[in-house]
Structure formats: structure tokens, C-alpha cells
Short mmCIF file of C-alpha atoms and ligand atoms in Angstrom, two decimals:
data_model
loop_
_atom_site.label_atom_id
_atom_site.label_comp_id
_atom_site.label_asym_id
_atom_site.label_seq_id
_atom_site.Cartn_x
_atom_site.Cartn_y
_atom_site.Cartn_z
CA UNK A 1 62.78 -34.27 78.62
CA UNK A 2 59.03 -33.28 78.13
CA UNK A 3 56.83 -34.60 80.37
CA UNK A 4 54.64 -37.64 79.17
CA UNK A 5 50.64 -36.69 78.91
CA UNK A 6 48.68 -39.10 81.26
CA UNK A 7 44.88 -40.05 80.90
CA UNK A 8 44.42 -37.79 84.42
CA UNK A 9 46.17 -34.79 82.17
CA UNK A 10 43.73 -35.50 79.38
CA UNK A 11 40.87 -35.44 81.36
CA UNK A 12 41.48 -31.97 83.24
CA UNK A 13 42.20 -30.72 79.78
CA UNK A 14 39.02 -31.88 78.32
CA UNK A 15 36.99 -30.69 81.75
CA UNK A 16 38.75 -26.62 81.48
CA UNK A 17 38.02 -26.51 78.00
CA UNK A 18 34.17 -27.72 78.30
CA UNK A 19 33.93 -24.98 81.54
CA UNK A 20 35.41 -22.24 79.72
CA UNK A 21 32.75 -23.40 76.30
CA UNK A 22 29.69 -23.35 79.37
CA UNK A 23 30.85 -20.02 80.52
CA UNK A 24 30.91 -21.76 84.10
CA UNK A 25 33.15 -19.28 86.07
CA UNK A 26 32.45 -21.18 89.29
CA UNK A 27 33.52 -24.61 87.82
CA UNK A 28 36.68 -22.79 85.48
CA UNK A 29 38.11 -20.78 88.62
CA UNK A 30 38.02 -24.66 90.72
CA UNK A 31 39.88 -26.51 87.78
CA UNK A 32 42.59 -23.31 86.80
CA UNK A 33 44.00 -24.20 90.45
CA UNK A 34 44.63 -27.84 89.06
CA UNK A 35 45.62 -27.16 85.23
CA UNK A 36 47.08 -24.37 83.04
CA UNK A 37 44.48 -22.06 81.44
CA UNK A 38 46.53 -22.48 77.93
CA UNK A 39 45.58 -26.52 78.24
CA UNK A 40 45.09 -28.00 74.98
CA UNK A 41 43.35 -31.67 74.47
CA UNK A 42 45.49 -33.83 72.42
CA UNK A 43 42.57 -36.29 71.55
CA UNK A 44 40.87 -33.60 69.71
CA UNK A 45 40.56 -33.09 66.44
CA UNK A 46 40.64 -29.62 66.01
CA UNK A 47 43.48 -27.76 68.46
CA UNK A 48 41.75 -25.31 70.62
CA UNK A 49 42.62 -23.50 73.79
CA UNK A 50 40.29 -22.08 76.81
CA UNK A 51 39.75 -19.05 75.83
CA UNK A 52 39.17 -20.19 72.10
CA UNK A 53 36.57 -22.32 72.89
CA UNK A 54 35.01 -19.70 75.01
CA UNK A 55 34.60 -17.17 72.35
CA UNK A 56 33.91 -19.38 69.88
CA UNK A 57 30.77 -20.50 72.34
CA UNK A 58 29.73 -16.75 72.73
CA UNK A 59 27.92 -17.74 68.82
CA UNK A 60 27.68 -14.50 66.56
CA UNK A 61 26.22 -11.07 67.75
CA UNK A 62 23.96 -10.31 65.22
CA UNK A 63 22.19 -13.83 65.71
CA UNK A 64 20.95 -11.66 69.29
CA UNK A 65 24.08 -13.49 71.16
CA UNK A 66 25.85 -10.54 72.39
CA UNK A 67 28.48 -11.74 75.37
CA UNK A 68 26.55 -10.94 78.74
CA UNK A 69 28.49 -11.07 82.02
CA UNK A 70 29.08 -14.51 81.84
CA UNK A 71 31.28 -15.01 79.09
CA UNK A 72 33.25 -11.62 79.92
CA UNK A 73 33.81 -12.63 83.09
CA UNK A 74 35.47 -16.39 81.80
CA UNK A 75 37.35 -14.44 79.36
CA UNK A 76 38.92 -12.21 82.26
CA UNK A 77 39.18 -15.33 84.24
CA UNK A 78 41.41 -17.36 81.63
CA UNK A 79 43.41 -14.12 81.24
CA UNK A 80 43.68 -13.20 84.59
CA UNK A 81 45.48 -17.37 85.10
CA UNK A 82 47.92 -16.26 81.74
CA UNK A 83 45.68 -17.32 79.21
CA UNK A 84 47.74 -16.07 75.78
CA UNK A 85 46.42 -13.69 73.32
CA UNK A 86 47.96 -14.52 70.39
CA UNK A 87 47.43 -18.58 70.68
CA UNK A 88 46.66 -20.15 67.28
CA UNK A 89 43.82 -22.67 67.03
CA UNK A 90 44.08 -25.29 63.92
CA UNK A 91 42.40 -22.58 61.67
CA UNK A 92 45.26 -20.24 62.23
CA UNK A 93 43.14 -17.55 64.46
CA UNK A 94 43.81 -16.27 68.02
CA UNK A 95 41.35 -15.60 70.29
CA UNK A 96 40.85 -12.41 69.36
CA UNK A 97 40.50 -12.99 65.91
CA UNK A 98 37.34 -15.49 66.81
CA UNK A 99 35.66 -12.43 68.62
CA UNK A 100 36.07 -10.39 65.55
CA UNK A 101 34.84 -12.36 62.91
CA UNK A 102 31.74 -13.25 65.47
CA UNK A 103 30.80 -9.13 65.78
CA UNK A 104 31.44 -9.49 69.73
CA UNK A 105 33.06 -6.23 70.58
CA UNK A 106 33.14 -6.25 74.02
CA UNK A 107 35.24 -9.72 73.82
CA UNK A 108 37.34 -8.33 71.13
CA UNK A 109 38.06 -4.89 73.05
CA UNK A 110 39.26 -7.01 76.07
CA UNK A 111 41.82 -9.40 74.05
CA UNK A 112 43.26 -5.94 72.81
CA UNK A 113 43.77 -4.70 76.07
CA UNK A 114 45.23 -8.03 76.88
CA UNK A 115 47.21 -7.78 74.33
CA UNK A 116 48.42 -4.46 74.77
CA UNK A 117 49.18 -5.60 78.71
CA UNK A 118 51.37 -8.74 77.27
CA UNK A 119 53.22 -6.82 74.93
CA UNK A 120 54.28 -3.37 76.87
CA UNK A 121 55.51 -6.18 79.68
CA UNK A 122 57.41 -8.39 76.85
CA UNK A 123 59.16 -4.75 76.20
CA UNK A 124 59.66 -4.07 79.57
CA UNK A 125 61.45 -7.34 80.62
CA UNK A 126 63.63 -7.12 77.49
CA UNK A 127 64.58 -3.40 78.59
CA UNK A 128 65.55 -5.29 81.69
CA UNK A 129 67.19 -7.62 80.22
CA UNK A 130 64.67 -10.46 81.65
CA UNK A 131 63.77 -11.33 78.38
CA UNK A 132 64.31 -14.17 75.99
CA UNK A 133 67.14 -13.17 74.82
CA UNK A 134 68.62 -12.28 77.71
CA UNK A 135 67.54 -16.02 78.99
CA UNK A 136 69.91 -16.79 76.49
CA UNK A 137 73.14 -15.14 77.26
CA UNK A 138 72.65 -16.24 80.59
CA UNK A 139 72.55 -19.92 79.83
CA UNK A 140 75.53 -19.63 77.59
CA UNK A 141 77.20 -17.69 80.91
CA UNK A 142 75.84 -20.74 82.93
CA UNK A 143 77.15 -22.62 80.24
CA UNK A 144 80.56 -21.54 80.21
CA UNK A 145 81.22 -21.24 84.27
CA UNK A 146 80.03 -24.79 84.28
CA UNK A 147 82.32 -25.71 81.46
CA UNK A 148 85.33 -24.42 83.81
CA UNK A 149 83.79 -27.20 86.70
CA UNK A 150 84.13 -30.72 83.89
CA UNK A 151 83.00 -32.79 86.29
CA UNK A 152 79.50 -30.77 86.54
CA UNK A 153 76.95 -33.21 84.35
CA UNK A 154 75.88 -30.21 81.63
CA UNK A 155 71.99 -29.90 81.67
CA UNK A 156 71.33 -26.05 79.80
CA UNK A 157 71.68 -25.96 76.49
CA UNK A 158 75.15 -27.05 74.78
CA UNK A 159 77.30 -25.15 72.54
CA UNK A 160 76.33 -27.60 69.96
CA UNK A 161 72.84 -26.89 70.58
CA UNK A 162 73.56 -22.97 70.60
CA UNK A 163 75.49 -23.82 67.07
CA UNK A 164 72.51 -25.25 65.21
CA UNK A 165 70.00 -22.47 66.36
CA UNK A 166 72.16 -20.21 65.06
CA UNK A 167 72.80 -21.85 62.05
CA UNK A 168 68.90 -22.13 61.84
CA UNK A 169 68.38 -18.48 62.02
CA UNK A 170 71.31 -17.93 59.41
CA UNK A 171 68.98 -20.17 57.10
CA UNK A 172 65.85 -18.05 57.83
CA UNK A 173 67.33 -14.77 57.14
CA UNK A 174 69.25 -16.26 53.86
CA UNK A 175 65.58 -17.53 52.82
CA UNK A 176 63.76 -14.51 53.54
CA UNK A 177 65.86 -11.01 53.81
CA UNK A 178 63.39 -9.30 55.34
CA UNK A 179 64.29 -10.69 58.86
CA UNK A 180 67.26 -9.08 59.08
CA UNK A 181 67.73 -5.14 57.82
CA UNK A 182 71.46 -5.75 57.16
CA UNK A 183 71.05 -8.86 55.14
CA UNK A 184 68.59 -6.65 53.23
CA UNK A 185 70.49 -4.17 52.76
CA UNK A 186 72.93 -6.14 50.88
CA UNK A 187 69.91 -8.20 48.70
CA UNK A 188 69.28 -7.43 45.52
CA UNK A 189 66.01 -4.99 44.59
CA UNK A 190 64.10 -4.98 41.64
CA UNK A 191 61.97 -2.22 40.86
CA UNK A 192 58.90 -3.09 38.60
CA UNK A 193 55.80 -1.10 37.47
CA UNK A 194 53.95 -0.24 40.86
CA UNK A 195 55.99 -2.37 42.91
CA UNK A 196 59.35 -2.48 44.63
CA UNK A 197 60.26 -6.31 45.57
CA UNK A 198 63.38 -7.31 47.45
CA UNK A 199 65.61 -10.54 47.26
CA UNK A 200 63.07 -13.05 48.94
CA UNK A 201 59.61 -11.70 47.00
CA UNK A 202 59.05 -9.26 49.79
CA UNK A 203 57.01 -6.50 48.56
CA UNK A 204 59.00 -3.18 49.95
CA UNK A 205 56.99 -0.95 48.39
CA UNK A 206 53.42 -0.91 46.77
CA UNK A 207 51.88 1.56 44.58
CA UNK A 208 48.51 1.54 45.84
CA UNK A 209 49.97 3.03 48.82
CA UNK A 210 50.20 6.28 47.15
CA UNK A 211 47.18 8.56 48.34
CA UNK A 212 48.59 6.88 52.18
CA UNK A 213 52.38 8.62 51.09
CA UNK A 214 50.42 11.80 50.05
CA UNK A 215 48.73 12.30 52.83
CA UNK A 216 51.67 11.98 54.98
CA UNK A 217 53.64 14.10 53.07
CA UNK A 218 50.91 16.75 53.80
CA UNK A 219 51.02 16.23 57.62
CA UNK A 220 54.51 16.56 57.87
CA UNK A 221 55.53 19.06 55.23
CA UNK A 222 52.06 21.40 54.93
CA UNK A 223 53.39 24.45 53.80
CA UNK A 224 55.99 25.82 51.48
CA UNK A 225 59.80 26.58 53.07
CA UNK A 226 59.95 24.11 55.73
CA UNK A 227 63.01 22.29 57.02
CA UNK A 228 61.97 18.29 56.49
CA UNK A 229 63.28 14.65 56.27
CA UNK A 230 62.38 11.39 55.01
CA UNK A 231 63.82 8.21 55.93
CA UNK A 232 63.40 5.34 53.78
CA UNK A 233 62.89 6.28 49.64
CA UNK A 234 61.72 3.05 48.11
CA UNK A 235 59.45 4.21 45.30
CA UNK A 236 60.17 7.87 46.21
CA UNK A 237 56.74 8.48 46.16
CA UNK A 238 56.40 10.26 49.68
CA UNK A 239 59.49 12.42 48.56
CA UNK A 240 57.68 13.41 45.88
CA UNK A 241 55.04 14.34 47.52
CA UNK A 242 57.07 16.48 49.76
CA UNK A 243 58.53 18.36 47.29
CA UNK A 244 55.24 19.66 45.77
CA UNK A 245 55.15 21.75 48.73
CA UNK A 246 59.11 23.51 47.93
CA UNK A 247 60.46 22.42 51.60
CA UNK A 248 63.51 24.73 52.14
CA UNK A 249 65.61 21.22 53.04
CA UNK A 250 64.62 18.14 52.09
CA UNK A 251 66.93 15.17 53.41
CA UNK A 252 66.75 12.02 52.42
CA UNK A 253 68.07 9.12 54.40
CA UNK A 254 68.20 6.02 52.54
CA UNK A 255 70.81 3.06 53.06
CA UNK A 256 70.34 0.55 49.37
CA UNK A 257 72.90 0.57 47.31
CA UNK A 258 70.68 -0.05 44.42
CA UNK A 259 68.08 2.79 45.89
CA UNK A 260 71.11 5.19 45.67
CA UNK A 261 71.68 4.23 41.97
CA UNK A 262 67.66 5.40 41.27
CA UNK A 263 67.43 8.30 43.34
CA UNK A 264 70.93 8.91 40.70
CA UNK A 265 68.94 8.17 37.57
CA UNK A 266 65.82 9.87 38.62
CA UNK A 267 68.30 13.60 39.38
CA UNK A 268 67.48 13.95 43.19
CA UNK A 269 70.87 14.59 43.91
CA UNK A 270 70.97 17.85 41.60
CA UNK A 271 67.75 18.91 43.17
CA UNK A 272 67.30 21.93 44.71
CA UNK A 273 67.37 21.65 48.62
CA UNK A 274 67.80 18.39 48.82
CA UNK A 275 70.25 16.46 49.94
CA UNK A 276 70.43 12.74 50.42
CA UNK A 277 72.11 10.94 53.20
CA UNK A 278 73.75 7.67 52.24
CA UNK A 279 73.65 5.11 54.60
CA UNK A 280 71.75 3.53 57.76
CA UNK A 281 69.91 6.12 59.74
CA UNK A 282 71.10 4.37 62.89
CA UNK A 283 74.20 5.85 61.51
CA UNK A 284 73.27 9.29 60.29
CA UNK A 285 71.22 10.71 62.90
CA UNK A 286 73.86 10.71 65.73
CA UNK A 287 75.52 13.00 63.55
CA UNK A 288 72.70 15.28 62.44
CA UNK A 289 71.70 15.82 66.64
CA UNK A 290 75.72 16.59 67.17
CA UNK A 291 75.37 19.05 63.89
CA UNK A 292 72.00 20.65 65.99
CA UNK A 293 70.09 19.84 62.83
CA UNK A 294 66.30 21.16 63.94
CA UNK A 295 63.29 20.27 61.44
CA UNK A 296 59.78 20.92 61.12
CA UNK A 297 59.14 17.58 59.65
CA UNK A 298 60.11 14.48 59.86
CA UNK A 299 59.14 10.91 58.38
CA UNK A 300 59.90 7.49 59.33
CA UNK A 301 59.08 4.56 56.46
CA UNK A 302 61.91 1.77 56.43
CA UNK A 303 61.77 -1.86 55.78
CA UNK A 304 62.91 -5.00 57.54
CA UNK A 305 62.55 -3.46 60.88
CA UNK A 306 60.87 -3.81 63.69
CA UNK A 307 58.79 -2.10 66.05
CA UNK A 308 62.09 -1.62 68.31
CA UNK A 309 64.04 -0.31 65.50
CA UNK A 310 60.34 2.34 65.28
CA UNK A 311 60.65 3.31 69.30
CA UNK A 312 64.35 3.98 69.07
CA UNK A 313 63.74 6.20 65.88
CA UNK A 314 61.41 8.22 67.71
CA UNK A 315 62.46 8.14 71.84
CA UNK A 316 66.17 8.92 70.84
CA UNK A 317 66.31 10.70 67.85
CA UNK A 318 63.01 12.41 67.14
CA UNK A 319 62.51 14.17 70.05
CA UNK A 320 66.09 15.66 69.55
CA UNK A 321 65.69 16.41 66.20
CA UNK A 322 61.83 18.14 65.85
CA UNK A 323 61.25 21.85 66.30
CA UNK A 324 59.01 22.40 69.25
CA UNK A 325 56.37 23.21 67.14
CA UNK A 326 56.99 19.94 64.59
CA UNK A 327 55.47 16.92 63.25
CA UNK A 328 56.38 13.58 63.05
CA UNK A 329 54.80 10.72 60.79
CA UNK A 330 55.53 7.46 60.45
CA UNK A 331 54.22 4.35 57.97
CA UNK A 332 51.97 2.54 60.48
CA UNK A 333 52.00 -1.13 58.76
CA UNK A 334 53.18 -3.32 61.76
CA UNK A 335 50.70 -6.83 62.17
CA UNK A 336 48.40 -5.16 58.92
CA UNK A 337 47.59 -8.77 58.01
CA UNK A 338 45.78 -9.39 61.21
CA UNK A 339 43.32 -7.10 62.51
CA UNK A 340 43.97 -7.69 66.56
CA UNK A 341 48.08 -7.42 65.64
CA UNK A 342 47.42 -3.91 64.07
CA UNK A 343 44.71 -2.20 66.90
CA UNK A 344 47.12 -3.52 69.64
CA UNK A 345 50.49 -2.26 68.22
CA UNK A 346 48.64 0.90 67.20
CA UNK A 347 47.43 0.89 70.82
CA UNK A 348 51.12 0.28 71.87
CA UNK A 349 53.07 3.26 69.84
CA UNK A 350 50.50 5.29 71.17
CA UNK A 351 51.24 4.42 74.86
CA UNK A 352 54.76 4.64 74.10
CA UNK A 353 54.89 7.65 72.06
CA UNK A 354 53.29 9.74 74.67
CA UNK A 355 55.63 8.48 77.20
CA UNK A 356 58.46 9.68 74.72
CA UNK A 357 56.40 12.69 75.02
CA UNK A 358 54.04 12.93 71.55
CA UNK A 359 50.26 12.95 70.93
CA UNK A 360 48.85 11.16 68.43
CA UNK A 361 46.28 11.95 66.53
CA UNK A 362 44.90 9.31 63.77
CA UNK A 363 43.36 9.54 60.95
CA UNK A 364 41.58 6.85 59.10
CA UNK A 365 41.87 6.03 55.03
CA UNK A 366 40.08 3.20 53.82
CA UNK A 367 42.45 1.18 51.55
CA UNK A 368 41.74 -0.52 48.22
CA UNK A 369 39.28 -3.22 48.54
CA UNK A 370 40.80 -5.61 46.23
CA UNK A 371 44.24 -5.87 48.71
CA UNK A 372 41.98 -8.66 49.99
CA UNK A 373 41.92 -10.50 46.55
CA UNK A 374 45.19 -12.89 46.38
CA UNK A 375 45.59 -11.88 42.76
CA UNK A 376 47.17 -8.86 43.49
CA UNK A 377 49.84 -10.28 45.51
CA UNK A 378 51.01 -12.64 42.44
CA UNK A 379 54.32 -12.74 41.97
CA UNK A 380 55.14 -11.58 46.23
CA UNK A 381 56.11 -13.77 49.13
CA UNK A 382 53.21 -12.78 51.11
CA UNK A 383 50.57 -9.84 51.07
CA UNK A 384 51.82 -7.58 53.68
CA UNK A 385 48.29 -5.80 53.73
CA UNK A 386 44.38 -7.45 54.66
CA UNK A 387 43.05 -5.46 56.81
CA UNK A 388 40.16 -2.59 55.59
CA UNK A 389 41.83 0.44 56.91
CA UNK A 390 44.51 2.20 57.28
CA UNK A 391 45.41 4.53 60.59
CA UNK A 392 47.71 7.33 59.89
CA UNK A 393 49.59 8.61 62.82
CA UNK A 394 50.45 12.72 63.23
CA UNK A 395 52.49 13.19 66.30
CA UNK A 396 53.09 16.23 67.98
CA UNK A 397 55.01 17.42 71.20
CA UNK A 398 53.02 17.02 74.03
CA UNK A 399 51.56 20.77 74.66
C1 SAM B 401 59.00 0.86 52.34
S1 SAM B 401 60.31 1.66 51.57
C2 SAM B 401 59.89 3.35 51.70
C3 SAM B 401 58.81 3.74 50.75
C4 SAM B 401 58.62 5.25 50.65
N1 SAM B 401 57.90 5.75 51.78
C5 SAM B 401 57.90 5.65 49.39
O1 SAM B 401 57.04 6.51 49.45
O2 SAM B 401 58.19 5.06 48.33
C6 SAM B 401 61.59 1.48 52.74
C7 SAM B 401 62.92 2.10 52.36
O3 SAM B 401 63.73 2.17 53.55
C8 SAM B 401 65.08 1.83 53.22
N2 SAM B 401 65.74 1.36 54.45
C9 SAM B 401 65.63 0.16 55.06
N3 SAM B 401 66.34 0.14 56.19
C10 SAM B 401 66.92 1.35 56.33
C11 SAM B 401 67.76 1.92 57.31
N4 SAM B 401 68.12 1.24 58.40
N5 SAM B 401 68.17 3.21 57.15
C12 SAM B 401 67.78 3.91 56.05
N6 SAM B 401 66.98 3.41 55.06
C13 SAM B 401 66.55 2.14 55.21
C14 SAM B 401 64.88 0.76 52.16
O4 SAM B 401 66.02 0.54 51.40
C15 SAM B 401 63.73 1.31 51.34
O5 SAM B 401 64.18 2.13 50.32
#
């Protein structure tokens, strides 16, 4: 049962929040031994955290307010007691997202890093299976063993309970394919002019993404008579990129039915050099490493997968499959309608790519400017793309 909220509760609340929005490090550091740094005040009319109200009270650089040592060090401090970075405040920003729009760069570069820290440890405890999800399987263990003792009064969560989150998620994935890349796979596409939209609206695949696709295609295939592979076709517009450059193999992992039926109509299959593998590239690859398949190139672009689906591709398979002297791309899209979400994931494939053993070097392309306008998402379940500019990854072996 949640615990009620007393006036005593309130007050704290309200006293945190107005140290962290004086910058009073003194005060804050007294009052985080009382109350949670992630207090909000349930009498106020906009919802704000801490750290929120801090940044917010750091007022905009260019009006001559640039953060001094003060308000870094209350920003560390609300951190340091678990402050989160990715709290939303009523106008649906995170901290970080505050610092941003106010020009304060030194506050902005220290929610990435905190959000770099969070995330890397989220992986890390799910590795160890001390995640969430692991939470759950041991409660339903829990669950059962006290099942098997009747008289025990039941306090986790039932099976009942277990039942209806399921059946919750079931409804989320029917409503929006893209949230599971099996119940996509089996949704129905529709390819239009310029775009590529799955069951639910989701864009898959944009035009305007083209000169991004090129340049890729470049990285990974840059001469003629190389041995490459693309995962993902979509719009096909990165394969046919690759073949301007006469690759001596060109394979082609895709897993949509109705994606096999186009790359049919459009003659890939009778192309020279290429040859397309049907089916999940979870699936394919284990067979390509036992074949000793080596190529110079490879490229990963799928859809409705995550950033774990992204670390597997490259920590299992890439590394066994890339000549020594190879390169590896891969669409770098992850949290591109939020600015902190995309510098701290890019931050994050970079730290884990180079323990997988790649560099990475980026490159920066500046994307349309009218991805901003909501126009151009008519029609779509959500634009997929707001922020300015686009980093394109080229990873090669560690030297
Ligand atoms: C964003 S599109 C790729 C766009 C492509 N880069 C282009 O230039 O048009 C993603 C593609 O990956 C495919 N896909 C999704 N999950 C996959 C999986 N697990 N294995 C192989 N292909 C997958 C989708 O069907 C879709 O064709």
C-alpha cells in the first residue's frame, strides 16, 4: 500500500526543492539526509524535481548567467544522492533537456555523463541478471515456492496480477508493432512515395535519409570488389548505394515477408553478386560465422529493435565476421527525438564498442531542417527524427 503524504513530507519537499532553486549546497546536503533528492511537491502546480528546479534557476547563458561553481556543485550533489536523469517535469523535459534549451553547457555535459553512468549500470545489472526483469522472475519464483506453503499470507505480486501485465503488454505491442520485432515482422508494410510505414503508422524508412544511406554505403563499401553485407533493406536505398561501387558479394539480410516480395519485383535476386538472406539475422549469422564467411563491410540498419538487439549484432557477430582490416556501420537513430537521449546513447555504443574492441570515428551531417516542421510527419505515428544532426558512426578494429 503506498504510503500516505503527510504535511511534515510536504514541507521537506517544498524546503529541497527551494535549496536546490538557491543553489545552497550547505542547506541541500543537510535536508538530502532527511528526504529523497527525486522529491516532488504535490501542492504545486507545475511537477518539478531537484535538479529541475536547479537548472531551471541557473536562467539562460547568453543573458551573462553562465553556471559558476555553485550550481555545478548542487547539480553533482542531487546526482551524487540518485537524483534521475531522465525525470520528466509537467512540460515533458528532463533535466538535461532544461540545460540545453538554457545554452548551459557545462550543466548539460554533466547530465550526459550522468546519464551515460545510469545507463552502462542499468546494462550491467541486467547482464547480471539484477535487473528488472530479473526482479521479476524472481518474484514469480518467490511466488510459486510460497504457493507450495498455502498457509503463507501471499504479499509479491499474484499470478493474477502477473496475468494482466502481460495482457497489458500484449495490448501495447498489438497497438503499436514496433515494440516487438516479431510482431513486426508479421505486420503488414506499405510502401509509399518516399516513405516505408509499418502496421501501427511507424515510419520504417524515410527518404530524406538518403544522402545519410549514401554516405554509409561509402564507408563501408569504398572501393570496387569488396566482400559486403547489409542487414535490414527497407527502401533499399543503402543497397543501392552499395552496388554503385560493384562489391564482389553483396548479401542482403532482410526478414519481411512483404520486403522479400519487393526486393522480387525490383530483380535483386537475379543480380549479379548478390545474394539475399531470408530471414532474421539472429538466425542467419550463426550460420555465416560456422560457414567462416569474412567481409570487408558490413552494415547494421533494422527496425523495432533495440539498443541490445545493436550490442549483440556487433559484440557477437561482428567481430567474428569483419576482416581485420574492415568496417562496420551502423544507422545511429536511437533517442533522435531528444537531444540528451541521442549524445548519451552515442556516448554509450562508443564505450561499448571499444570494449567489443572497435574505434569509432563520427562524422557529422546536418539533416533537413524542415524534420522539425510536424507537417512532414502527416500521415506517421510519431516523427522518429528532431534533432539538427546526424552522427554517423565508422568502426574499425582497434589497431
Ligand atoms: C529501417 S529499414 C532499413 C532501411 C535501409 N537502410 C534503406 O536504406 O532503405 C529496416 C529493415 O530491417 C528489417 N528488419 C527488421 N528486423 C530484422 C531482423 N531481425 N533481421 C533482419 N531484418 C530485419 C525490416 O524489415 C526493414 O526492411
Amino acid at each position: 500500500m503506498a504510503e500516505q503524504t503527510t504535511e511534515e513530507d510536504i514541507l521537506l519537499a517544498k524546503r529541497i526543492i527551494s535549496a536546490a532553486e538557491r543553489h545552497d549546497v550547505p542547506a541541500l546536503r543537510v535536508l538530502l539526509k532527511e528526504g529523497s533528492a527525486n522529491v516532488q511537491d504535490p501542492t504545486a502546480t507545475v511537477a518539478t524535481s531537484p535538479l529541475h528546479a536547479a537548472i531551471l534557476a541557473c536562467g539562460k547563458a547568453e543573458d551573462g548567467k553562465d553556471a559558476g561553481d555553485k550550481e555545478v556543485q548542487t547539480v553533482e550533489l542531487l546526482l551524487q544522492n540518485g537524483a534521475i536523469w531522465n525525470d520528466l517535469n509537467s512540460e515533458d523535459e528532463t533535466p538535461g533537456c532544461i540545460a540545453l534549451r538554457l545554452g548551459q553547457k557545462k550543466i548539460y555535459d554533466i547530465m550526459v555523463e550522468a546519464g551515460v553512468r545510469a545507463e552502462i549500470l542499468f546494462a550491467k545489472m541486467e547482464a547480471l541478471g539484477l535487473g528488472d526483469s530479473a526482479a521479476d522472475d524472481e518474484e514469480e519464483q518467490d511466488e510459486v515456492e510460497e504457493e507450495d506453503r498455502p498457509a503463507a499470507k501471499k504479499q509479491k505480486v499474484s499470478e493474477e496480477e502477473i496475468k494482466e501485465i502481460q495482457e497489458v503488454v500484449e495490448q501495447q505491442v498489438l497497438d503499436d508493432v514496433s515494440l516487438d520485432n516479431r510482431a513486426y515482422l508479421k505486420s503488414q508494410l506499405r510502401y509509399k512515395p518516399g516513405i516505408l510505414l509499418d502496421e501501427s503508422d511507424n515510419a520504417v524508412m524515410m527518404d530524406w535519409e538518403t544522402q545519410i544511406m549514401q554516405r554509409h554505403a561509402e564507408t563501408i563499401n569504398p572501393k570496387k570488389g569488396l566482400k559486403v553485407m547489409n542487414v535490414g533493406h527497407g527502401m533499399g536505398i543503402v543497397d543501392t548505394a552499395i552496388q554503385t561501387h560493384e562489391p564482389a558479394e553483396h548479401h542482403i539480410i532482410e526478414a519481411h515477408p512483404q520486403v522479400h516480395q519487393r526486393l522480387r519485383e525490383q530483380g535483386w535476386y537475379d543480380k549479379p553478386n548478390v545474394t539475399i538472406h531470408e530471414g532474421r539475422w539472429q538466425d542467419i549469422l550463426p550460420k555465416l560465422v560456422e560457414q567462416g564467411v569474412v567481409l570487408d563491410g558490413i552494415y547494421y540498419d533494422t527496425f523495432a529493435e533495440d539498443y541490445a538487439a545493436l550490442k549483440v549484432f556487433f559484440a557477437e557477430y561482428v567481430i567474428q565476421l569483419l576482416a581485420k582490416d574492415g568496417v562496420f556501420g551502423w544507422y545511429n537513430g536511437l533517442g533522435a527525438d531528444r537531444q540528451i537521449c541521442y549524445d548519451i546513447y552515442t556516448k554509450v555504443a562508443e564505450i561499448d564498442l571499444y570494449e567489443a574492441g572497435f574505434d569509432t570515428t563520427w562524422e557529422d551531417i546536418d539533416v533537413p531542417s524542415g524534420l522539425h516542421d510536424k507537417k512532414n510527419w502527416e500521415g506517421t505515428r510519431r516523427p522518429y527524427w528532431t534533432i539538427d544532426v546526424y552522427r554517423l558512426p565508422i568502426n574499425t578494429f582497434v589497431k
